Amino acid sequence: MKKKKSLLLFTFFSFLLFFTPFSCEEAEEINASAYPYEELVYPSGEACGIKILSDGILVISVTDIDEAPSPAKKAGIIPGDFVKGINGNPLKDSDDFIKKVKELKDKEFEIEFEREGQRKSAKLKPYLKEGEFVLGMWVRDSIAGLGTLTFYSGDKKSFSALGHSISDTDTGEVMPVKDGELVYANISSIRKGEKGSPGGLVGYFTEESKVIGNITDNTLFGLSGKISNPQIIQKTTPVPLGRKDDIRLGKAKIITTIEKEPELFNIEIIKINKQNKPDVKGLVIKVTDKRLLEKTGGIVQGMSGSPIIQDGKLVGAVTHVFVNDPTRGYGIFIENMLAETEKIK
């Protein structure tokens, strides 16, 4: 974890373990010609590192200074606001924010921010404390963590990962993407899940890790973006998409990484939820694979995005674990994720 302290505020990278990752090496044999009218995609299941710079500087808390109300609180700033600019000038990142406020010293200034999609502004005057000018607010402008690559598009130009959004751990706000990268990562250990205590995959990536692609969107249905170098993509077998009407109760498989490479594991689809609108909880699945149960206890944090394969088709991806029963969890319909990648040009 990287932590950066300033005179004005604190900014730091949060290392998050998301719900994560199939290598198609052992996938069921697919005869693509048997599905001439269906789109083919490349399931992945690779463990991947996620680096996101948010579009705006997220306020994660507002605190009083000594016994005086903080300038931020007096101005009406609340956690969840995204700071966009000062005195009409846009901000690049939190370092730029710090620099500009230090230059203003005790001068009142106008801060522009966004709240629930609405642009707002307020007047702030820094508070002098022990020779330093402070605002009484904590912010974050970036997130880094571990996740799973779900699939590449048929033309290998775009990707989709996770199956759910990345939200700030303090405010719950979905992080809007200004810039971001998806890179290859390694799993180093496993925390086995137990009733009431979700387990997790522990992994790492470095600045030298190979880049998979650029993250362009962080939505309710996961991350999507453009592949930067198709030549580095692991060879996988393309499979047809299974729409929600194709899914049936019964045996299926997930592709997930618990060691060095993605592998296939047995599950059952035990419930298919009818939805009036797209959601991340379309399926209820149960892990039946003895080896996966022995290693992880079932579904653990770090497995979000693990592709779900049934009857040779990619039908969904893992999104959540049941806290009181780690052998069970939710999955998203793959068509909801595909809809996001199809928006990428």
Short mmCIF file of C-alpha atoms in Angstrom, two decimals:
data_model
loop_
_atom_site.label_atom_id
_atom_site.label_comp_id
_atom_site.label_asym_id
_atom_site.label_seq_id
_atom_site.Cartn_x
_atom_site.Cartn_y
_atom_site.Cartn_z
CA MET A 1 0.00 0.00 0.00
CA LYS A 2 1.29 3.42 -0.92
CA LYS A 3 0.50 6.31 1.40
CA LYS A 4 1.14 9.99 0.73
CA LYS A 5 0.77 12.67 3.39
CA SER A 6 0.33 16.37 2.68
CA LEU A 7 -0.27 19.60 4.56
CA LEU A 8 -3.80 19.63 3.26
CA LEU A 9 -5.12 16.11 3.01
CA PHE A 10 -4.17 12.48 2.70
CA THR A 11 -4.15 10.53 -0.55
CA PHE A 12 -3.39 6.84 -0.78
CA PHE A 13 -3.72 3.73 -2.89
CA SER A 14 -6.02 1.14 -1.39
CA PHE A 15 -5.13 -2.47 -2.16
CA LEU A 16 -8.45 -4.21 -2.55
CA LEU A 17 -9.28 -7.86 -3.06
CA PHE A 18 -12.23 -8.08 -5.40
CA PHE A 19 -14.44 -11.09 -5.98
CA THR A 20 -11.91 -12.84 -8.81
CA PRO A 21 -10.82 -15.68 -12.14
CA PHE A 22 -10.25 -20.54 -16.80
CA SER A 23 -7.77 -21.40 -19.02
CA CYS A 24 -9.47 -22.96 -21.93
CA GLU A 25 -6.83 -25.65 -22.13
CA GLU A 26 -9.14 -28.25 -20.61
CA ALA A 27 -12.42 -26.70 -21.74
CA GLU A 28 -15.08 -28.84 -23.32
CA GLU A 29 -14.47 -29.35 -27.02
CA ILE A 30 -16.38 -26.73 -28.96
CA ASN A 31 -17.37 -27.01 -32.59
CA ALA A 32 -17.79 -23.35 -33.51
CA SER A 33 -19.56 -24.25 -36.74
CA ALA A 34 -22.37 -25.72 -34.63
CA TYR A 35 -23.25 -22.18 -33.55
CA PRO A 36 -23.09 -20.25 -36.83
CA TYR A 37 -25.39 -17.46 -35.68
CA GLU A 38 -23.87 -16.82 -32.27
CA GLU A 39 -21.00 -14.53 -31.39
CA LEU A 40 -17.78 -16.17 -30.19
CA VAL A 41 -15.67 -14.74 -27.35
CA TYR A 42 -12.47 -15.80 -25.63
CA PRO A 43 -12.96 -16.73 -21.95
CA SER A 44 -9.92 -15.88 -19.84
CA GLY A 45 -10.00 -16.19 -16.06
CA GLU A 46 -6.53 -14.67 -15.70
CA ALA A 47 -5.72 -13.07 -12.37
CA CYS A 48 -5.11 -9.41 -13.09
CA GLY A 49 -4.01 -6.25 -11.38
CA ILE A 50 -6.24 -3.20 -11.54
CA LYS A 51 -5.01 0.40 -11.45
CA ILE A 52 -7.54 3.21 -11.68
CA LEU A 53 -7.17 6.99 -11.50
CA SER A 54 -10.61 8.42 -10.75
CA ASP A 55 -12.29 11.15 -12.76
CA GLY A 56 -12.29 13.65 -9.94
CA ILE A 57 -10.86 13.59 -6.42
CA LEU A 58 -13.12 11.63 -4.08
CA VAL A 59 -13.83 13.07 -0.64
CA ILE A 60 -13.77 10.11 1.77
CA SER A 61 -14.26 12.00 5.05
CA VAL A 62 -14.68 15.50 6.48
CA THR A 63 -13.30 16.18 9.98
CA ASP A 64 -13.20 19.08 12.41
CA ILE A 65 -9.84 20.71 13.17
CA ASP A 66 -9.21 20.86 16.90
CA GLU A 67 -12.49 22.32 18.17
CA ALA A 68 -13.17 24.38 15.05
CA PRO A 69 -15.48 23.22 12.27
CA SER A 70 -13.46 22.29 9.21
CA PRO A 71 -13.59 24.64 6.22
CA ALA A 72 -14.85 21.73 4.13
CA LYS A 73 -17.74 21.04 6.52
CA LYS A 74 -18.69 24.73 6.68
CA ALA A 75 -18.77 24.80 2.88
CA GLY A 76 -21.14 21.83 2.80
CA ILE A 77 -18.66 19.31 1.37
CA ILE A 78 -19.61 15.72 2.29
CA PRO A 79 -18.05 12.27 1.78
CA GLY A 80 -18.81 10.99 -1.71
CA ASP A 81 -18.31 14.35 -3.44
CA PHE A 82 -15.84 14.43 -6.34
CA VAL A 83 -13.69 17.58 -6.40
CA LYS A 84 -13.20 18.79 -9.98
CA GLY A 85 -11.57 22.22 -9.85
CA ILE A 86 -10.52 25.38 -8.02
CA ASN A 87 -11.47 28.89 -9.13
CA GLY A 88 -12.56 27.57 -12.51
CA ASN A 89 -9.33 25.67 -13.12
CA PRO A 90 -9.61 21.86 -13.51
CA LEU A 91 -7.50 19.63 -11.30
CA LYS A 92 -5.26 16.85 -12.66
CA ASP A 93 -5.06 14.82 -9.43
CA SER A 94 -4.76 15.20 -5.65
CA ASP A 95 -1.15 16.42 -5.90
CA ASP A 96 -2.36 19.23 -8.12
CA PHE A 97 -5.10 19.98 -5.56
CA ILE A 98 -2.54 20.21 -2.76
CA LYS A 99 -0.23 22.45 -4.78
CA LYS A 100 -2.96 24.90 -5.74
CA VAL A 101 -4.33 25.24 -2.18
CA LYS A 102 -0.84 25.75 -0.74
CA GLU A 103 -0.30 28.56 -3.23
CA LEU A 104 -3.56 30.24 -2.14
CA LYS A 105 -2.54 30.14 1.55
CA ASP A 106 -5.31 31.87 3.56
CA LYS A 107 -7.21 33.22 0.56
CA GLU A 108 -10.83 32.18 0.12
CA PHE A 109 -11.42 30.22 -3.08
CA GLU A 110 -14.22 28.54 -4.99
CA ILE A 111 -14.19 24.77 -5.16
CA GLU A 112 -16.08 22.93 -7.91
CA PHE A 113 -17.33 19.43 -7.21
CA GLU A 114 -19.78 16.82 -8.40
CA ARG A 115 -22.45 15.15 -6.26
CA GLU A 116 -24.71 12.41 -7.65
CA GLY A 117 -24.04 13.63 -11.16
CA GLN A 118 -24.83 17.27 -10.34
CA ARG A 119 -22.14 19.95 -10.69
CA LYS A 120 -21.90 22.24 -7.64
CA SER A 121 -19.58 24.87 -6.16
CA ALA A 122 -18.82 26.36 -2.75
CA LYS A 123 -16.53 28.90 -1.08
CA LEU A 124 -13.72 27.65 1.19
CA LYS A 125 -11.13 29.44 3.29
CA PRO A 126 -8.22 27.33 4.59
CA TYR A 127 -7.74 27.10 8.35
CA LEU A 128 -4.35 27.92 9.85
CA LYS A 129 -3.09 25.19 12.16
CA GLU A 130 0.46 25.10 13.51
CA GLY A 131 1.73 27.18 10.61
CA GLU A 132 -0.04 25.09 7.96
CA PHE A 133 -3.21 25.79 6.00
CA VAL A 134 -5.65 22.86 6.06
CA LEU A 135 -9.15 22.10 4.80
CA GLY A 136 -10.23 19.31 7.15
CA MET A 137 -10.93 16.72 4.48
CA TRP A 138 -9.50 13.39 3.39
CA VAL A 139 -9.51 12.42 -0.27
CA ARG A 140 -8.57 9.61 -2.61
CA ASP A 141 -7.88 9.83 -6.33
CA SER A 142 -6.85 6.26 -7.16
CA ILE A 143 -7.42 2.60 -6.40
CA ALA A 144 -5.27 -0.44 -7.05
CA GLY A 145 -6.21 -4.06 -6.48
CA LEU A 146 -6.59 -7.62 -7.68
CA GLY A 147 -9.33 -8.85 -9.97
CA THR A 148 -10.18 -11.25 -12.80
CA LEU A 149 -10.32 -10.93 -16.53
CA THR A 150 -13.58 -12.55 -17.71
CA PHE A 151 -13.35 -12.54 -21.51
CA TYR A 152 -11.91 -10.92 -24.63
CA SER A 153 -14.18 -9.92 -27.47
CA GLY A 154 -14.19 -12.05 -30.60
CA ASP A 155 -11.97 -9.59 -32.44
CA LYS A 156 -9.66 -9.33 -29.40
CA LYS A 157 -9.99 -5.56 -29.30
CA SER A 158 -11.85 -5.21 -26.01
CA PHE A 159 -12.17 -6.99 -22.66
CA SER A 160 -14.53 -7.35 -19.72
CA ALA A 161 -13.62 -8.15 -16.11
CA LEU A 162 -15.03 -8.58 -12.56
CA GLY A 163 -18.77 -8.63 -13.28
CA HIS A 164 -19.45 -5.88 -10.72
CA SER A 165 -18.31 -2.32 -10.14
CA ILE A 166 -15.29 -1.15 -8.17
CA SER A 167 -16.53 1.09 -5.37
CA ASP A 168 -14.62 3.09 -2.80
CA THR A 169 -14.29 1.17 0.47
CA ASP A 170 -15.08 4.21 2.63
CA THR A 171 -17.95 5.87 0.78
CA GLY A 172 -19.36 3.10 -1.41
CA GLU A 173 -19.16 5.43 -4.41
CA VAL A 174 -18.52 3.83 -7.81
CA MET A 175 -15.14 5.16 -8.94
CA PRO A 176 -15.48 6.99 -12.29
CA VAL A 177 -12.49 6.24 -14.54
CA LYS A 178 -10.20 8.98 -15.80
CA ASP A 179 -7.38 6.59 -16.62
CA GLY A 180 -6.63 2.95 -15.78
CA GLU A 181 -4.77 -0.22 -16.67
CA LEU A 182 -5.36 -3.96 -16.40
CA VAL A 183 -2.14 -5.96 -15.94
CA TYR A 184 -1.23 -9.60 -15.37
CA ALA A 185 -0.99 -10.63 -11.69
CA ASN A 186 0.10 -13.65 -9.63
CA ILE A 187 -1.75 -15.50 -6.86
CA SER A 188 0.54 -16.01 -3.86
CA SER A 189 -1.74 -17.59 -1.23
CA ILE A 190 -5.35 -18.35 -0.24
CA ARG A 191 -7.42 -17.51 2.83
CA LYS A 192 -9.99 -20.32 3.02
CA GLY A 193 -13.60 -19.23 3.37
CA GLU A 194 -15.71 -20.29 6.33
CA LYS A 195 -19.27 -19.65 7.44
CA GLY A 196 -19.51 -15.99 8.45
CA SER A 197 -15.97 -15.24 7.27
CA PRO A 198 -15.36 -14.90 3.52
CA GLY A 199 -11.96 -16.12 2.36
CA GLY A 200 -9.81 -14.51 -0.28
CA LEU A 201 -7.16 -14.92 -2.93
CA VAL A 202 -3.99 -12.98 -2.14
CA GLY A 203 -2.02 -11.81 -5.14
CA TYR A 204 0.40 -9.22 -6.40
CA PHE A 205 1.53 -7.30 -9.47
CA THR A 206 4.36 -4.85 -10.11
CA GLU A 207 5.11 -1.83 -12.25
CA GLU A 208 6.86 -4.23 -14.64
CA SER A 209 3.80 -6.48 -15.06
CA LYS A 210 2.63 -6.85 -18.66
CA VAL A 211 -0.27 -4.59 -19.56
CA ILE A 212 -3.42 -6.31 -20.83
CA GLY A 213 -5.29 -3.17 -21.75
CA ASN A 214 -6.59 0.25 -20.83
CA ILE A 215 -9.64 0.47 -18.57
CA THR A 216 -12.24 2.83 -20.01
CA ASP A 217 -15.36 2.09 -17.95
CA ASN A 218 -16.27 1.01 -14.41
CA THR A 219 -19.98 0.19 -14.35
CA LEU A 220 -22.48 -1.85 -12.35
CA PHE A 221 -21.51 -4.83 -14.54
CA GLY A 222 -17.74 -4.59 -14.14
CA LEU A 223 -14.71 -3.18 -15.90
CA SER A 224 -14.35 -2.90 -19.65
CA GLY A 225 -11.69 -1.48 -21.90
CA LYS A 226 -9.44 -1.76 -24.92
CA ILE A 227 -6.75 -4.42 -25.30
CA SER A 228 -3.39 -2.73 -25.76
CA ASN A 229 -1.41 -5.63 -27.23
CA PRO A 230 -3.36 -8.58 -28.73
CA GLN A 231 -0.08 -10.51 -29.19
CA ILE A 232 0.36 -11.07 -25.44
CA ILE A 233 -3.10 -12.59 -24.95
CA GLN A 234 -2.95 -16.14 -23.66
CA LYS A 235 -4.23 -18.60 -26.25
CA THR A 236 -7.71 -19.76 -25.34
CA THR A 237 -10.47 -21.56 -27.20
CA PRO A 238 -13.24 -19.24 -28.43
CA VAL A 239 -16.72 -20.23 -27.23
CA PRO A 240 -20.24 -19.08 -28.12
CA LEU A 241 -22.22 -16.89 -25.78
CA GLY A 242 -25.14 -18.36 -23.91
CA ARG A 243 -28.00 -15.94 -23.39
CA LYS A 244 -30.05 -16.17 -20.21
CA ASP A 245 -32.76 -18.12 -22.02
CA ASP A 246 -30.15 -20.81 -22.82
CA ILE A 247 -29.25 -21.37 -19.16
CA ARG A 248 -30.70 -24.36 -17.28
CA LEU A 249 -30.49 -25.64 -13.74
CA GLY A 250 -27.80 -28.25 -13.26
CA LYS A 251 -24.12 -28.90 -13.86
CA ALA A 252 -21.75 -26.22 -15.10
CA LYS A 253 -18.14 -25.12 -14.61
CA ILE A 254 -16.29 -22.02 -13.52
CA ILE A 255 -12.82 -21.01 -14.64
CA THR A 256 -10.73 -19.53 -11.88
CA THR A 257 -7.10 -19.08 -10.83
CA ILE A 258 -6.13 -20.42 -7.41
CA GLU A 259 -2.50 -21.20 -8.22
CA LYS A 260 -0.41 -20.37 -11.29
CA GLU A 261 -2.86 -20.90 -14.15
CA PRO A 262 -6.64 -20.65 -14.63
CA GLU A 263 -8.42 -24.01 -14.23
CA LEU A 264 -11.89 -25.50 -14.69
CA PHE A 265 -13.89 -26.47 -11.59
CA ASN A 266 -17.31 -28.11 -11.24
CA ILE A 267 -20.35 -26.18 -9.98
CA GLU A 268 -24.13 -26.39 -10.20
CA ILE A 269 -26.54 -23.65 -11.19
CA ILE A 270 -29.25 -23.97 -8.56
CA LYS A 271 -31.39 -20.91 -9.31
CA ILE A 272 -32.03 -18.56 -12.23
CA ASN A 273 -33.46 -15.23 -11.17
CA LYS A 274 -36.01 -13.47 -13.34
CA GLN A 275 -35.04 -9.82 -13.77
CA ASN A 276 -37.11 -6.82 -14.77
CA LYS A 277 -33.88 -4.94 -15.39
CA PRO A 278 -30.21 -6.03 -15.69
CA ASP A 279 -28.52 -6.85 -12.38
CA VAL A 280 -25.37 -8.59 -11.11
CA LYS A 281 -27.32 -11.33 -9.29
CA GLY A 282 -28.85 -13.33 -12.13
CA LEU A 283 -27.72 -16.80 -11.05
CA VAL A 284 -27.23 -18.68 -7.80
CA ILE A 285 -24.41 -21.21 -8.06
CA LYS A 286 -23.01 -23.89 -5.76
CA VAL A 287 -19.43 -25.20 -5.83
CA THR A 288 -19.33 -29.01 -6.00
CA ASP A 289 -15.70 -29.52 -7.01
CA LYS A 290 -13.89 -31.37 -4.20
CA ARG A 291 -10.47 -29.85 -4.93
CA LEU A 292 -11.78 -26.30 -5.01
CA LEU A 293 -13.71 -26.85 -1.78
CA GLU A 294 -10.59 -28.23 -0.15
CA LYS A 295 -8.42 -25.32 -1.30
CA THR A 296 -10.76 -22.34 -0.87
CA GLY A 297 -13.90 -23.54 0.92
CA GLY A 298 -15.90 -22.50 -2.15
CA ILE A 299 -16.18 -18.97 -3.53
CA VAL A 300 -13.78 -16.44 -2.05
CA GLN A 301 -12.91 -12.80 -2.54
CA GLY A 302 -10.78 -12.58 -5.64
CA MET A 303 -12.99 -14.85 -7.75
CA SER A 304 -15.32 -12.19 -9.14
CA GLY A 305 -15.28 -12.36 -12.89
CA SER A 306 -14.65 -16.11 -13.02
CA PRO A 307 -16.37 -17.25 -16.23
CA ILE A 308 -19.30 -19.67 -15.90
CA ILE A 309 -19.45 -22.28 -18.68
CA GLN A 310 -22.49 -24.47 -19.36
CA ASP A 311 -23.09 -26.75 -22.36
CA GLY A 312 -19.97 -25.34 -23.99
CA LYS A 313 -21.19 -21.74 -23.80
CA LEU A 314 -20.07 -18.76 -21.73
CA VAL A 315 -23.25 -17.95 -19.79
CA GLY A 316 -22.11 -15.79 -16.88
CA ALA A 317 -19.47 -14.80 -14.35
CA VAL A 318 -19.14 -15.08 -10.56
CA THR A 319 -19.92 -11.85 -8.69
CA HIS A 320 -20.58 -12.51 -4.97
CA VAL A 321 -20.23 -15.12 -2.25
CA PHE A 322 -22.86 -15.98 0.37
CA VAL A 323 -21.21 -14.95 3.63
CA ASN A 324 -23.02 -17.65 5.63
CA ASP A 325 -22.31 -20.36 3.05
CA PRO A 326 -19.10 -19.89 1.00
CA THR A 327 -19.99 -22.89 -1.17
CA ARG A 328 -22.68 -20.73 -2.78
CA GLY A 329 -22.72 -17.40 -4.54
CA TYR A 330 -24.21 -15.19 -7.24
CA GLY A 331 -23.38 -14.86 -10.91
CA ILE A 332 -24.18 -12.24 -13.53
CA PHE A 333 -25.67 -13.07 -16.95
CA ILE A 334 -22.85 -12.70 -19.48
CA GLU A 335 -25.04 -10.64 -21.82
CA ASN A 336 -25.07 -7.84 -19.23
CA MET A 337 -21.28 -7.69 -19.32
CA LEU A 338 -21.18 -7.97 -23.11
CA ALA A 339 -23.47 -4.97 -23.45
CA GLU A 340 -20.73 -2.81 -21.89
CA THR A 341 -17.91 -4.06 -24.13
CA GLU A 342 -20.06 -3.50 -27.21
CA LYS A 343 -20.09 0.22 -26.38
CA ILE A 344 -16.31 0.39 -26.78
CA LYS A 345 -15.14 1.75 -30.12
#
